[in-house]
């Protein structure tokens, strides 16, 4: 009689922050945590920078078609955004980013993503969607009367909202806190750090956009004051998009990454990581489709390996 042991695979799919937390906290045998022989686990945490950055004033609002760039929150499924070509990005040495358009008036207070979408509004929206979207969306109900008035007129002024990738930064990281959760496990501590390249990229993007708007006669772009200061300081309303990425980045060399091309943790034969935690860079688009594709790819790989 021969005993056989079935090969098992373990997959961490707990989001970028919690994946790093679990690896770092698994330190009974590997004192620095699993897969962390080179102090990479938790590093390179990235978000999408989402922040009001300027205003666009159209020269001919009646004849400028903007419908594809506008959104009715809770109703519209998708919208277009303004982007620079890859060639222009390369010429200026900047990161990839886009700008979305939101109708408004000059001088009004514009909120970043975290300010516009507080937890209670997100919960109300999920309940509204689950209930069949009966009545106006919570977004519409929370809009001030002047916002509705602006929606009913031809758009001349748009607030420009940035969505930009973050430069990979080893100092932007997740570590373990001294505080413990109810299970006695150390909580995660996030130190989200940005670089001068992040801010310079946003400023350069809008300067190029403004030059192009002026050249074509479409309008003028005004930058927000926070963009005119030095490249090291950021406003208090800096925001992300709840797009957590990095912390267990992919790289062929274990000295520079946590997982290999198959999402396997370096040095461990049957431990894998799924999700946006393996991204070495963030790009400017929402990460969902890519992380789903990587998840399906990992599933196919393991199915073959386990067969």
Coordinates of N, CA and C in Angstrom, one line a residue, residues 16 44-49 89 95-97 163-169 192 194 198 241 243-247 249-250 276-291 294:
X16 N -4.7 44.4 -1.1 CA -3.3 44.8 -1.0 C -2.9 45.0 0.4
X44 N 5.9 49.7 -1.8 CA 5.3 50.1 -3.1 C 3.8 50.1 -3.1
X45 N 3.2 50.5 -1.9 CA 1.8 50.7 -1.9 C 1.4 51.8 -2.8
X46 N 0.4 51.6 -3.7 CA 0.0 52.6 -4.6 C -1.5 52.9 -4.6
X47 N -1.9 54.1 -4.9 CA -3.3 54.4 -5.1 C -3.4 55.3 -6.3
X48 N -4.6 55.5 -6.8 CA -4.8 56.5 -7.9 C -5.1 57.8 -7.2
X49 N -4.4 58.8 -7.6 CA -4.6 60.1 -7.0 C -5.8 60.7 -7.7
X89 N 3.5 62.0 -23.0 CA 3.9 61.6 -21.6 C 5.4 61.3 -21.6
X95 N 4.0 60.8 -15.5 CA 3.2 59.6 -15.3 C 1.9 59.7 -16.1
X96 N 1.2 58.6 -16.2 CA -0.1 58.5 -16.9 C -1.2 59.0 -16.0
X97 N -2.1 59.8 -16.6 CA -3.2 60.3 -15.9 C -4.3 60.8 -16.8
X163 N -7.3 61.9 -12.2 CA -7.1 60.5 -11.8 C -5.7 60.1 -12.4
X164 N -4.8 59.9 -11.5 CA -3.4 59.7 -12.0 C -2.8 58.5 -11.3
X165 N -1.9 57.8 -12.0 CA -1.2 56.7 -11.4 C -0.2 57.3 -10.4
X166 N 0.2 56.5 -9.4 CA 1.3 56.9 -8.5 C 2.6 56.2 -8.8
X167 N 3.7 57.0 -8.8 CA 5.0 56.4 -9.1 C 5.3 55.3 -8.0
X168 N 5.8 54.2 -8.4 CA 6.2 53.2 -7.4 C 7.2 53.7 -6.5
X169 N 7.0 53.6 -5.2 CA 7.8 54.2 -4.2 C 8.0 53.2 -3.0
X192 N 1.3 56.0 3.5 CA 1.1 56.3 2.1 C 2.0 57.6 1.8
X194 N 3.9 60.0 -1.2 CA 4.0 60.4 -2.6 C 5.4 61.0 -2.9
X198 N 5.1 62.6 -8.8 CA 3.6 62.6 -8.8 C 3.0 63.9 -9.0
X241 N -8.7 56.6 -4.8 CA -9.9 56.1 -5.4 C -10.4 54.8 -4.8
X243 N -8.4 52.3 -4.7 CA -7.8 51.4 -5.6 C -6.4 51.0 -5.0
X244 N -6.4 50.2 -4.0 CA -5.2 49.8 -3.4 C -4.4 48.8 -4.2
X245 N -3.1 49.1 -4.5 CA -2.3 48.3 -5.4 C -0.9 48.2 -4.8
X246 N -0.1 47.2 -5.3 CA 1.2 47.1 -4.8 C 1.3 46.2 -3.6
X247 N 2.4 46.3 -2.8 CA 2.7 45.7 -1.5 C 3.2 44.3 -1.7
X249 N 4.5 43.1 -5.0 CA 4.6 43.4 -6.4 C 5.3 42.2 -7.1
X250 N 5.0 42.1 -8.4 CA 5.5 41.1 -9.3 C 6.9 41.4 -9.8
X276 N -4.8 43.1 -7.0 CA -4.0 44.2 -7.4 C -2.7 44.4 -6.6
X277 N -2.6 43.6 -5.5 CA -1.4 43.6 -4.7 C -0.1 43.3 -5.5
X278 N -0.3 42.5 -6.6 CA 0.9 42.1 -7.4 C 1.3 43.1 -8.4
X279 N 0.6 44.2 -8.6 CA 0.9 45.2 -9.6 C 2.3 45.8 -9.3
X280 N 3.2 45.8 -10.3 CA 4.4 46.6 -10.1 C 4.3 48.1 -10.4
X281 N 3.3 48.4 -11.3 CA 2.9 49.8 -11.5 C 1.4 49.9 -11.5
X282 N 0.9 51.1 -11.4 CA -0.6 51.3 -11.2 C -1.4 51.6 -12.5
X283 N -0.7 52.3 -13.5 CA -1.5 52.8 -14.6 C -2.5 53.8 -14.1
X284 N -3.3 54.4 -15.0 CA -4.3 55.4 -14.6 C -5.7 54.9 -14.6
X285 N -6.0 53.8 -15.2 CA -7.4 53.3 -15.3 C -7.7 52.4 -14.1
X286 N -9.0 52.3 -13.8 CA -9.4 51.4 -12.7 C -8.8 50.1 -12.8
X287 N -8.4 49.5 -11.7 CA -7.6 48.2 -11.7 C -8.4 47.0 -11.8
X288 N -9.7 47.1 -11.8 CA -10.6 45.9 -11.7 C -10.4 44.9 -12.8
X289 N -10.5 45.3 -14.0 CA -10.4 44.4 -15.2 C -9.1 43.6 -15.2
X290 N -8.0 44.3 -14.9 CA -6.7 43.7 -14.9 C -6.6 42.7 -13.8
X291 N -7.1 43.0 -12.6 CA -6.9 42.1 -11.5 C -7.8 40.8 -11.7
X294 N -5.8 38.7 -14.2 CA -4.8 38.0 -13.5 C -5.3 36.9 -12.6

